[in-house]
mmCIF file of C-alpha atoms and ligand atoms in Angstrom:
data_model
loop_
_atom_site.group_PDB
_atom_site.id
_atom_site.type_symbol
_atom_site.label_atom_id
_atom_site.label_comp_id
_atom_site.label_asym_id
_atom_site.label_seq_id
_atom_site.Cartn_x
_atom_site.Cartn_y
_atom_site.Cartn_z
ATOM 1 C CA UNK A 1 0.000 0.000 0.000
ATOM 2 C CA UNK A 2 1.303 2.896 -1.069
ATOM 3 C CA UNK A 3 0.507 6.464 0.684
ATOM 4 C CA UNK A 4 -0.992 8.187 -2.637
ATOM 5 C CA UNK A 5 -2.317 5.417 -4.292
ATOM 6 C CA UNK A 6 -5.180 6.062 -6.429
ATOM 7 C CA UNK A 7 -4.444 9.539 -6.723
ATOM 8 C CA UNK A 8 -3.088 11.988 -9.185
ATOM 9 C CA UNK A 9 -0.454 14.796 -9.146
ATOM 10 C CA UNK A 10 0.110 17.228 -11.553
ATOM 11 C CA UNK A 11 3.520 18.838 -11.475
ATOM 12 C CA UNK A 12 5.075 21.749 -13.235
ATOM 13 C CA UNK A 13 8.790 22.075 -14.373
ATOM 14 C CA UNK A 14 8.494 18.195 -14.300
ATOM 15 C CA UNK A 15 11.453 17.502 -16.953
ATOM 16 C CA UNK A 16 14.600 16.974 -14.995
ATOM 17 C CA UNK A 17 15.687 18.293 -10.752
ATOM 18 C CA UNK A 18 13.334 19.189 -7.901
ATOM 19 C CA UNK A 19 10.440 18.078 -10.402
ATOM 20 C CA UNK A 20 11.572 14.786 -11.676
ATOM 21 C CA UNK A 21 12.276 14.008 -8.024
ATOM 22 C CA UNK A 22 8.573 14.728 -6.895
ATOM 23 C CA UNK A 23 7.252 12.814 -9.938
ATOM 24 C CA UNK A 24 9.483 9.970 -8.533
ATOM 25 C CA UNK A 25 8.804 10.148 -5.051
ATOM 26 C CA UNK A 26 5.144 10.627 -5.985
ATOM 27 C CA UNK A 27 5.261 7.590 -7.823
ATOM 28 C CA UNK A 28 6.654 5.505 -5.641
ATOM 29 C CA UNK A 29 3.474 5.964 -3.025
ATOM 30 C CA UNK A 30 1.012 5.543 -5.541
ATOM 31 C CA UNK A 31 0.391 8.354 -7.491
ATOM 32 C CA UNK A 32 -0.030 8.807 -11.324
ATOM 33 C CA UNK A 33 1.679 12.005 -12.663
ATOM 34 C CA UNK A 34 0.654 14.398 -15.158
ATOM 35 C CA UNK A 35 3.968 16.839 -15.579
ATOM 36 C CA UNK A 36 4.857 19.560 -17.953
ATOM 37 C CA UNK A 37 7.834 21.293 -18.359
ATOM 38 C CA UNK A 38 9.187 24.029 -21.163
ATOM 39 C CA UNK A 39 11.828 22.001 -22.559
ATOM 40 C CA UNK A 40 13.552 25.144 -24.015
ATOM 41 C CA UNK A 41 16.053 27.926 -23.214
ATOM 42 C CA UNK A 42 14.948 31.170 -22.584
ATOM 43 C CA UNK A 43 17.139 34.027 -23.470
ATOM 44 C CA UNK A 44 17.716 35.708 -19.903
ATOM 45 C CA UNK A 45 19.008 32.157 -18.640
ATOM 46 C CA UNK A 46 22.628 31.665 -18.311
ATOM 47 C CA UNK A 47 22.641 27.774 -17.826
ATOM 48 C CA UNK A 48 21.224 25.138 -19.987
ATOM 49 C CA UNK A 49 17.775 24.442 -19.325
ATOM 50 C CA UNK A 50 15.755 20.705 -19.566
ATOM 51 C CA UNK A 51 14.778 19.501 -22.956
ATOM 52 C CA UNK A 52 12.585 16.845 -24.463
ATOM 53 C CA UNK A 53 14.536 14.377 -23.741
ATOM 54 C CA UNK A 54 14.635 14.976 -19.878
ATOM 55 C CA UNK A 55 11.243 14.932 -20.005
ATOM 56 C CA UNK A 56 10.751 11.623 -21.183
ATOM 57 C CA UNK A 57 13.449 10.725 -19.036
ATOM 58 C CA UNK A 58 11.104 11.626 -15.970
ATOM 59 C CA UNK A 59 8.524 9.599 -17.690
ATOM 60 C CA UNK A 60 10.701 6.570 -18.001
ATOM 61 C CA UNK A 61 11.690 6.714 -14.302
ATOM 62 C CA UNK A 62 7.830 7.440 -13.348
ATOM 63 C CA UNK A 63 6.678 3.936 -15.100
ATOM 64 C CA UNK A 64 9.746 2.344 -13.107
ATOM 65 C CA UNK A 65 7.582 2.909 -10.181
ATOM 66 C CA UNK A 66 4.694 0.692 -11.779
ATOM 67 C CA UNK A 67 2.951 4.192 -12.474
ATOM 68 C CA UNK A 68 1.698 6.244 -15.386
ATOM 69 C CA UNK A 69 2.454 9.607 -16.377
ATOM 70 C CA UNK A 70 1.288 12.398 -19.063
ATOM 71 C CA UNK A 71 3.910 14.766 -20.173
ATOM 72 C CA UNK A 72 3.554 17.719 -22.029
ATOM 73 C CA UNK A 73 5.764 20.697 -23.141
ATOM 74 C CA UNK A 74 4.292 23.335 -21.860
ATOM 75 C CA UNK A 75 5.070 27.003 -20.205
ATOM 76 C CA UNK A 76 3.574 28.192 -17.319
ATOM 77 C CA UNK A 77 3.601 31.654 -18.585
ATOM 78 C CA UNK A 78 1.049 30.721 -20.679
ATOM 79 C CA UNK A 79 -2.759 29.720 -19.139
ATOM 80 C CA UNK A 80 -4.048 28.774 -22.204
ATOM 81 C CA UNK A 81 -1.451 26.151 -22.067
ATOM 82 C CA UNK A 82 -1.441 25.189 -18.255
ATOM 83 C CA UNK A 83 -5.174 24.219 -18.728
ATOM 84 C CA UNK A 84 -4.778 22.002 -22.290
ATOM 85 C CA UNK A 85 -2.380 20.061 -20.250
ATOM 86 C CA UNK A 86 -4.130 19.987 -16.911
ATOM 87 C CA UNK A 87 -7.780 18.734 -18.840
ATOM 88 C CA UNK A 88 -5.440 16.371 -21.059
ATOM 89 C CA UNK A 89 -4.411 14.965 -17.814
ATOM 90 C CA UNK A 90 -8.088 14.665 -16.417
ATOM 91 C CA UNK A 91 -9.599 13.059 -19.555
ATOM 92 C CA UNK A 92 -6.906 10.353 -19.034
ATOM 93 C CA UNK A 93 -6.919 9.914 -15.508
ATOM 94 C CA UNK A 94 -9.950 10.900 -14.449
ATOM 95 C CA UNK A 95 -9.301 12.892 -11.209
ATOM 96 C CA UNK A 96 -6.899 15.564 -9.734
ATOM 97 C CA UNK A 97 -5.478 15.876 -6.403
ATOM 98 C CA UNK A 98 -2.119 17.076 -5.666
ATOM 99 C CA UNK A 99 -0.870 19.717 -7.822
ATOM 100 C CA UNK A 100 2.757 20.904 -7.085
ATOM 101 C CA UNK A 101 3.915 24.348 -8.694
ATOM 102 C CA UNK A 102 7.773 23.892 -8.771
ATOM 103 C CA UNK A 103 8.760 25.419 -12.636
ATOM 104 C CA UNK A 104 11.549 28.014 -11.816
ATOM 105 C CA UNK A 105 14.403 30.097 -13.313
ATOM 106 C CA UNK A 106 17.617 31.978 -12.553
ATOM 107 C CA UNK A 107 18.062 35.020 -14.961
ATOM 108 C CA UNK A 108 20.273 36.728 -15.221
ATOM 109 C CA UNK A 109 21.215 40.220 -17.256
ATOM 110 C CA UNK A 110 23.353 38.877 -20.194
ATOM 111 C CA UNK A 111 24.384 40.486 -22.840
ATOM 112 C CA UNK A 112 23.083 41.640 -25.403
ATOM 113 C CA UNK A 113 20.258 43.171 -23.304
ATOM 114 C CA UNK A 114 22.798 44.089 -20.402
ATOM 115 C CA UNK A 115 19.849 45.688 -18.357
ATOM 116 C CA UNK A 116 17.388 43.893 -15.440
ATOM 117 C CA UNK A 117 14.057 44.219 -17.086
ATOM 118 C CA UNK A 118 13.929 41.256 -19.135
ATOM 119 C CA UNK A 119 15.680 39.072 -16.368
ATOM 120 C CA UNK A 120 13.201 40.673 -13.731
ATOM 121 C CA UNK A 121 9.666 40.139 -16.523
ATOM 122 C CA UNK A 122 11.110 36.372 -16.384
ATOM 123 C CA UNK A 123 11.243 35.861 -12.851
ATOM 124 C CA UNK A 124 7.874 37.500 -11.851
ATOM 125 C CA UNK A 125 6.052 35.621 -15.100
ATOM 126 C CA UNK A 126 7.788 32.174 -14.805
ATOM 127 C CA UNK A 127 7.663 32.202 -10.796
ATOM 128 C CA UNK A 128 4.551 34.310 -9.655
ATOM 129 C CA UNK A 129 2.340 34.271 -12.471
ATOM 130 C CA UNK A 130 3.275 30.804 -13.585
ATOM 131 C CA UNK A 131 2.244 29.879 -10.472
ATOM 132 C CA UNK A 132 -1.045 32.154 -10.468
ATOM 133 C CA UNK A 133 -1.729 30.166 -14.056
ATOM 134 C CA UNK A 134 -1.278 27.078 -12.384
ATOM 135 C CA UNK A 135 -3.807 27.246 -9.565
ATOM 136 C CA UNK A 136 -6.122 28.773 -12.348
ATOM 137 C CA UNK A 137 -5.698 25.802 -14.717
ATOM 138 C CA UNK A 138 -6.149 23.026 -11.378
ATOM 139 C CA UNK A 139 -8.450 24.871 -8.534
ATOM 140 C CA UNK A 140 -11.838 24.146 -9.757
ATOM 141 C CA UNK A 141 -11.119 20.609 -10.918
ATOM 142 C CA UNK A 142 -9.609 19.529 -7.253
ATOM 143 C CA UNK A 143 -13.278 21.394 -6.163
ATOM 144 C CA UNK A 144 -15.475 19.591 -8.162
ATOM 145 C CA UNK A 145 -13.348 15.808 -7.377
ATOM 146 C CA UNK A 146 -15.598 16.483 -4.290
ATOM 147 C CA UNK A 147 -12.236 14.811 -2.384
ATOM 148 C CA UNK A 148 -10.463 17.484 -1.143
ATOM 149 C CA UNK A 149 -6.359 17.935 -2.517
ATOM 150 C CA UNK A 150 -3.246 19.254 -1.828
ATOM 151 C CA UNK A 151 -1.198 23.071 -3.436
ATOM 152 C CA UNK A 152 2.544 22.714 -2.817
ATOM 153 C CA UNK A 153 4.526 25.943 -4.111
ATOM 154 C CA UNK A 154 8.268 25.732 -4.249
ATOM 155 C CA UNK A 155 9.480 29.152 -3.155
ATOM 156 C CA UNK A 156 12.476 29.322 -1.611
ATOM 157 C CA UNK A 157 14.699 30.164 1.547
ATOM 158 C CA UNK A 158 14.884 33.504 -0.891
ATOM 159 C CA UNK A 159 10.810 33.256 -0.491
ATOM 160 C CA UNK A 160 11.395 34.219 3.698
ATOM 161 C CA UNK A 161 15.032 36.457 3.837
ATOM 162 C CA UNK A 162 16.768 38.110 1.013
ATOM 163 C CA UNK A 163 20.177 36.767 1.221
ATOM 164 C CA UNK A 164 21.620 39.265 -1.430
ATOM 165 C CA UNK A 165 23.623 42.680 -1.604
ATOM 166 C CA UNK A 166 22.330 42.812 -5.275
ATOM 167 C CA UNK A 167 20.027 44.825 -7.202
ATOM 168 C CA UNK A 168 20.667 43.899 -10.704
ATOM 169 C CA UNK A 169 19.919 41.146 -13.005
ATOM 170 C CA UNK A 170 17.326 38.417 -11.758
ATOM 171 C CA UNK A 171 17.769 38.222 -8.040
ATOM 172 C CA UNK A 172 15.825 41.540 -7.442
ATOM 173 C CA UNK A 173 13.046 39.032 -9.549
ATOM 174 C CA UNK A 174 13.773 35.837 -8.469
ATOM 175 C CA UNK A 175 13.537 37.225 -4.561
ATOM 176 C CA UNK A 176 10.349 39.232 -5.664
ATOM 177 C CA UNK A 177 8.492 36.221 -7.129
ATOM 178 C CA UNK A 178 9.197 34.050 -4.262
ATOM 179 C CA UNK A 179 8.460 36.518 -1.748
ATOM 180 C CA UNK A 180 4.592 36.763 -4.084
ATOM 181 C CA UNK A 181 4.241 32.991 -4.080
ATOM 182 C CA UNK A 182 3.955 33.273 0.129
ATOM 183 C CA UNK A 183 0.496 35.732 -0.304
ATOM 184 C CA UNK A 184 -0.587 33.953 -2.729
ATOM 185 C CA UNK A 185 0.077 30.173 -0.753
ATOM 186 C CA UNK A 186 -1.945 32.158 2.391
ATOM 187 C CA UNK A 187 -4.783 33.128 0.416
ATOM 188 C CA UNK A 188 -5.607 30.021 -1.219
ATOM 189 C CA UNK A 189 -4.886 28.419 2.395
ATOM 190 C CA UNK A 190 -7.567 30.593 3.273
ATOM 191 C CA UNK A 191 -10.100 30.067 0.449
ATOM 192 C CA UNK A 192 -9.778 26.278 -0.480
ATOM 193 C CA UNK A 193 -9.754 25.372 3.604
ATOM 194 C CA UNK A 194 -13.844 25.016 3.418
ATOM 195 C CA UNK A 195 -13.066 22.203 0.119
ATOM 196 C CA UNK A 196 -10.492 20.423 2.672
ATOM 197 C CA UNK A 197 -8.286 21.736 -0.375
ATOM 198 C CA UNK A 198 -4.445 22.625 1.452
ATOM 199 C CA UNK A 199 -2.247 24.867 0.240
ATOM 200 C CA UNK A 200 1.498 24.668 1.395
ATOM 201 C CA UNK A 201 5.112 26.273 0.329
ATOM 202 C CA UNK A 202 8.285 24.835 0.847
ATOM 203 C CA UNK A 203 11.433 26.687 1.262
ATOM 204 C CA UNK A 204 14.891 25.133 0.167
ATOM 205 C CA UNK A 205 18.013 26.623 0.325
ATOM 206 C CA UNK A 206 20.570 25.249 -2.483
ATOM 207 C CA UNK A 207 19.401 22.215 -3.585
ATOM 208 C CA UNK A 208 21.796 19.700 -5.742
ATOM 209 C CA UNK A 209 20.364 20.572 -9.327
ATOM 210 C CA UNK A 210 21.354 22.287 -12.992
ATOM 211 C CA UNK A 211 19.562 25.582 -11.357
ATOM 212 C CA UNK A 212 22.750 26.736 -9.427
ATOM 213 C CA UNK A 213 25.297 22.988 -10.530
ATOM 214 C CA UNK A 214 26.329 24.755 -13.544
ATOM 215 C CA UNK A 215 29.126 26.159 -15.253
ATOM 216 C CA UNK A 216 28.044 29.836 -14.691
ATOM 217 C CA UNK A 217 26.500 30.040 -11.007
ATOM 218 C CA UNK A 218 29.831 29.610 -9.155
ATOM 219 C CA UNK A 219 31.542 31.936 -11.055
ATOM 220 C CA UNK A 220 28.226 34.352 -10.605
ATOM 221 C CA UNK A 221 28.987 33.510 -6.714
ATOM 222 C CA UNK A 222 32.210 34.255 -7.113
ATOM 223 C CA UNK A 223 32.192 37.966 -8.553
ATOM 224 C CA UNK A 224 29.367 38.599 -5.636
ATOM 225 C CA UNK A 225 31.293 37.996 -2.520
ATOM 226 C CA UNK A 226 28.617 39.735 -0.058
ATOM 227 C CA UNK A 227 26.075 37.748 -1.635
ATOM 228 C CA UNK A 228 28.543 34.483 -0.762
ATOM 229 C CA UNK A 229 29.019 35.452 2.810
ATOM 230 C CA UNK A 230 24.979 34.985 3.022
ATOM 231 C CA UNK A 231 24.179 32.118 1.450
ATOM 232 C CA UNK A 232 26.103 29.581 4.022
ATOM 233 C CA UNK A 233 23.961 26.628 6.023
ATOM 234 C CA UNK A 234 23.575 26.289 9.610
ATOM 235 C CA UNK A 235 23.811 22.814 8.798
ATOM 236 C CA UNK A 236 27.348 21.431 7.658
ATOM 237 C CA UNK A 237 26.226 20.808 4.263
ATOM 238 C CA UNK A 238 26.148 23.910 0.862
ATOM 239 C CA UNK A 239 23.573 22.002 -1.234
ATOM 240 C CA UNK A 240 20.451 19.636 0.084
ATOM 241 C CA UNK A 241 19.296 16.821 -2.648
ATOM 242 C CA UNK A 242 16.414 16.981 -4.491
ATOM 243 C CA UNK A 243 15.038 14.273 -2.842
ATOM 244 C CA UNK A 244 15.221 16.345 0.730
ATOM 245 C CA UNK A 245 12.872 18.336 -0.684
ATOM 246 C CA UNK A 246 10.709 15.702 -2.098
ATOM 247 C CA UNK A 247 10.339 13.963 1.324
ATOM 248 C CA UNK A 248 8.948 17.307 2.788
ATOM 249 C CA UNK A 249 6.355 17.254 -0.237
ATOM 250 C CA UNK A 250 5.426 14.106 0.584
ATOM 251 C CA UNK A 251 4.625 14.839 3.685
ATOM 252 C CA UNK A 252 2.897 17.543 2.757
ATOM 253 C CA UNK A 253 0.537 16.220 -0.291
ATOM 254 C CA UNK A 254 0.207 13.095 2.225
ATOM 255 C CA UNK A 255 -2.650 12.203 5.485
ATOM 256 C CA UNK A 256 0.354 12.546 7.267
ATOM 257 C CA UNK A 257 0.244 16.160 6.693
ATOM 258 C CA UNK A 258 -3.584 16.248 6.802
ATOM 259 C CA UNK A 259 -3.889 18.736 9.081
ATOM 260 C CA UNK A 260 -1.341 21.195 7.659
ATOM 261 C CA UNK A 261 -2.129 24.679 5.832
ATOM 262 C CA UNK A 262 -0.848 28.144 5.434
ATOM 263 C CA UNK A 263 2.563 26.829 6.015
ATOM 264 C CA UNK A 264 6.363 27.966 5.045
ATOM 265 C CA UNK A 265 8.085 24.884 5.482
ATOM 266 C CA UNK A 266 12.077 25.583 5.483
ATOM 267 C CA UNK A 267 14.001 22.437 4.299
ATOM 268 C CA UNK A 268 16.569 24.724 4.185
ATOM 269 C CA UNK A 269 19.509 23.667 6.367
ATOM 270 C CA UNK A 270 19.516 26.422 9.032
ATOM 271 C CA UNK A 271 20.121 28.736 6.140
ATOM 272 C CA UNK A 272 17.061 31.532 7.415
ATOM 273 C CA UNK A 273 17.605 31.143 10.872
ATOM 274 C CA UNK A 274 21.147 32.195 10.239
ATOM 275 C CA UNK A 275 20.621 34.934 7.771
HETATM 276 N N1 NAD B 301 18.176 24.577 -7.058
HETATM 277 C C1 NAD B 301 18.101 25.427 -6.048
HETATM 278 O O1 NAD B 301 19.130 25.759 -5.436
HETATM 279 C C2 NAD B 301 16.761 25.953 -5.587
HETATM 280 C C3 NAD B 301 16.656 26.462 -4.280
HETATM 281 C C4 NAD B 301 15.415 26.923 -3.833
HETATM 282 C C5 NAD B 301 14.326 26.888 -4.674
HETATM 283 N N2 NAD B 301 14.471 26.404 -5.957
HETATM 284 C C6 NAD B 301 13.274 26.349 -6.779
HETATM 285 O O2 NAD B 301 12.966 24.994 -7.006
HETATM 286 C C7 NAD B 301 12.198 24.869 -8.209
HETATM 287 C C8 NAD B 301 12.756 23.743 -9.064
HETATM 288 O O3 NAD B 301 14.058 24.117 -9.522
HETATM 289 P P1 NAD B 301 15.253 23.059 -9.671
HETATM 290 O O4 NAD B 301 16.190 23.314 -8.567
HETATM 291 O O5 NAD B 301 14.697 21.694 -9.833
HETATM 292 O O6 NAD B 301 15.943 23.586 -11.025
HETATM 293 P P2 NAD B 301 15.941 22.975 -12.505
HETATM 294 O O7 NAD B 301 16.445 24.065 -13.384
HETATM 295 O O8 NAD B 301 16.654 21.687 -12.528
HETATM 296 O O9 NAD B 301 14.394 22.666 -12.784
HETATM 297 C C9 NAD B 301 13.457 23.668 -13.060
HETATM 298 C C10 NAD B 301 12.561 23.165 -14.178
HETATM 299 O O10 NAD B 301 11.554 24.158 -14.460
HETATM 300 C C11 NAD B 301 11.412 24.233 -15.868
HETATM 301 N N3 NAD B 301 10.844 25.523 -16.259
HETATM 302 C C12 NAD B 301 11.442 26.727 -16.220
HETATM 303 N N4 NAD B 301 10.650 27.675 -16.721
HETATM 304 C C13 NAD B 301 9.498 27.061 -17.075
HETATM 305 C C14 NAD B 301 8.294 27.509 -17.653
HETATM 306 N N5 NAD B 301 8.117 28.810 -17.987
HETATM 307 N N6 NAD B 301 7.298 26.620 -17.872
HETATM 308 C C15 NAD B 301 7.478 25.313 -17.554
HETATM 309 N N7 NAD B 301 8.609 24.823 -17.027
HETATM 310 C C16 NAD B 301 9.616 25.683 -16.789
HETATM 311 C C17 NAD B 301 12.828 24.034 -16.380
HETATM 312 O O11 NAD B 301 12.865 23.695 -17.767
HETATM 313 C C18 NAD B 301 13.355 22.952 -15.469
HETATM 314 O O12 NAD B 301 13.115 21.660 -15.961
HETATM 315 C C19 NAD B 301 12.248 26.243 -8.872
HETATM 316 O O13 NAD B 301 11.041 26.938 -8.607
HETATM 317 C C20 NAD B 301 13.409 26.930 -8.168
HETATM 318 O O14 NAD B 301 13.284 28.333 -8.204
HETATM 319 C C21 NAD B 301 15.655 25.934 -6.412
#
């Protein structure tokens, strides 16, 4: 007996990292997956971002578990999108009940644009209204199941303290969105807690993926000393695995966590209570 089985989880930014993990994890209990991801590189993005190929990769590991899934390329910039996949999804499964809204960027200023607004318009649409689109495209379907559900946002430990000296490129964004993704987790606490519908964020600090294990992020790190000095753990460890992360979904998309709403759940290391 698994502890999700029967149930269905659709999860954004699904193709490779924190996503594939869930998927996995999710899997693993029970749960059939319906996942998008972009699959492409966006301009304002410094590393190399998942592809088709990852994707199916997630699948493949997904059907490992004895489980199904549904991928689709999709961006969560785009509603119109969100909801083809989401009601794909349904039609083959049949029911929705744990949504998880992890897609997320790093951008960056990069030449040739050299200024912060395109890096910032990515950050705020990828991370706070992707995340908007996503409870647009899955609210009223975990309603009408009748069975209640489960929201879990990935934030960030940058979602709860702004561990930067910057003010340029994407972190102004990237801190911005995460920061918007907490108001947005209280009031759908709030409004979904008469549906038994619960609404959750979780708050990592590095976590062991191509987001920030890349060829440009350490050297990024490097030129912003100040910004260094503030992103060290409590804990004896500079990166936590995706799968850290994963088990704190679980518990939160789980009857373990049944009880459990409205919360900022750090699996951060000590990193905000030391900075
Ligand atoms: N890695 C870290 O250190 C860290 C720390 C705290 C929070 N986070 C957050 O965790 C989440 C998952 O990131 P990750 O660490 O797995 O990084 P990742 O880059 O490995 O995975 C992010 C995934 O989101 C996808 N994505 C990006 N923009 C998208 C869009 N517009 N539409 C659909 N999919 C899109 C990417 O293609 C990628 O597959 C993100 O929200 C990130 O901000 C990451």
């Amino acid at each position: 007996m698994g502890q999700l089985d029967g149930k269905v989880a659709f999860i954004t930014g699904a193709a490779r990292g924190q996503g594939r993990s869930h998927a996995e994890a999710l899997a693993a209990e029970g749960a059939d997956i319906v996942g998008i991801d972009i699959c492409a590189q966006l301009d304002t993005v410094a590393y190399p971002m998942a592809t088709p190929e990852d994707l199916e990769e997630t699948a493949a590991l997904v059907e490992k578990q004895g489980r199904r899934m549904i991928a689709h390329t999709a961006d969560v910039r785009d509603l119109a999108a969100v909801r083809a996949a989401v009601d794909a999804g349904l039609a083959e499964f049949g029911r929705l009940d744990i949504v998880l809204a992890n897609a997320g960027v790093m951008a960056h200023s990069l030449p040739p644009y050299g200024n912060s607004e395109r890096a910032w318009q990515t950050s705020i649409d990828t991370m706070l209204t992707g995340v908007w689109n996503t409870l647009q495209a899955t609210v009223s379907h975990l309603i009408s199941g009748g069975r209640g559900g489960s929201i879990v946002i990935t934030s960030s430990a940058a979602g709860l303290r702004a561990q930067t000296t910057e003010r340029s490129g994407g972190a102004d964004g990237y801190f911005a969105a995460k920061f918007g993704v907490v108001g947005l987790m209280k009031a759908y606490a709030g409004a979904l807690g008469e549906y038994n519908i619960r609404v959750n964020s979780i708050h990592p600090c590095g976590v062991d993926t191509p987001m920030v294990v890349n060829d440009f992020f350490p050297n990024w790190i490097a030129a912003h000393p100040k910004t260094a000095s503030l992103l060290v753990n409590a804990l004896p460890t500079e990166l936590v695995e995706p799968a850290d992360v994963s088990n704190a979904v679980l518990f939160l998309v789980s009857d373990t966590g049944r009880y459990v709403t409205g919360l900022t759940m750090t699996v951060d290391a000590g990193l905000t209570t030391v900075h």
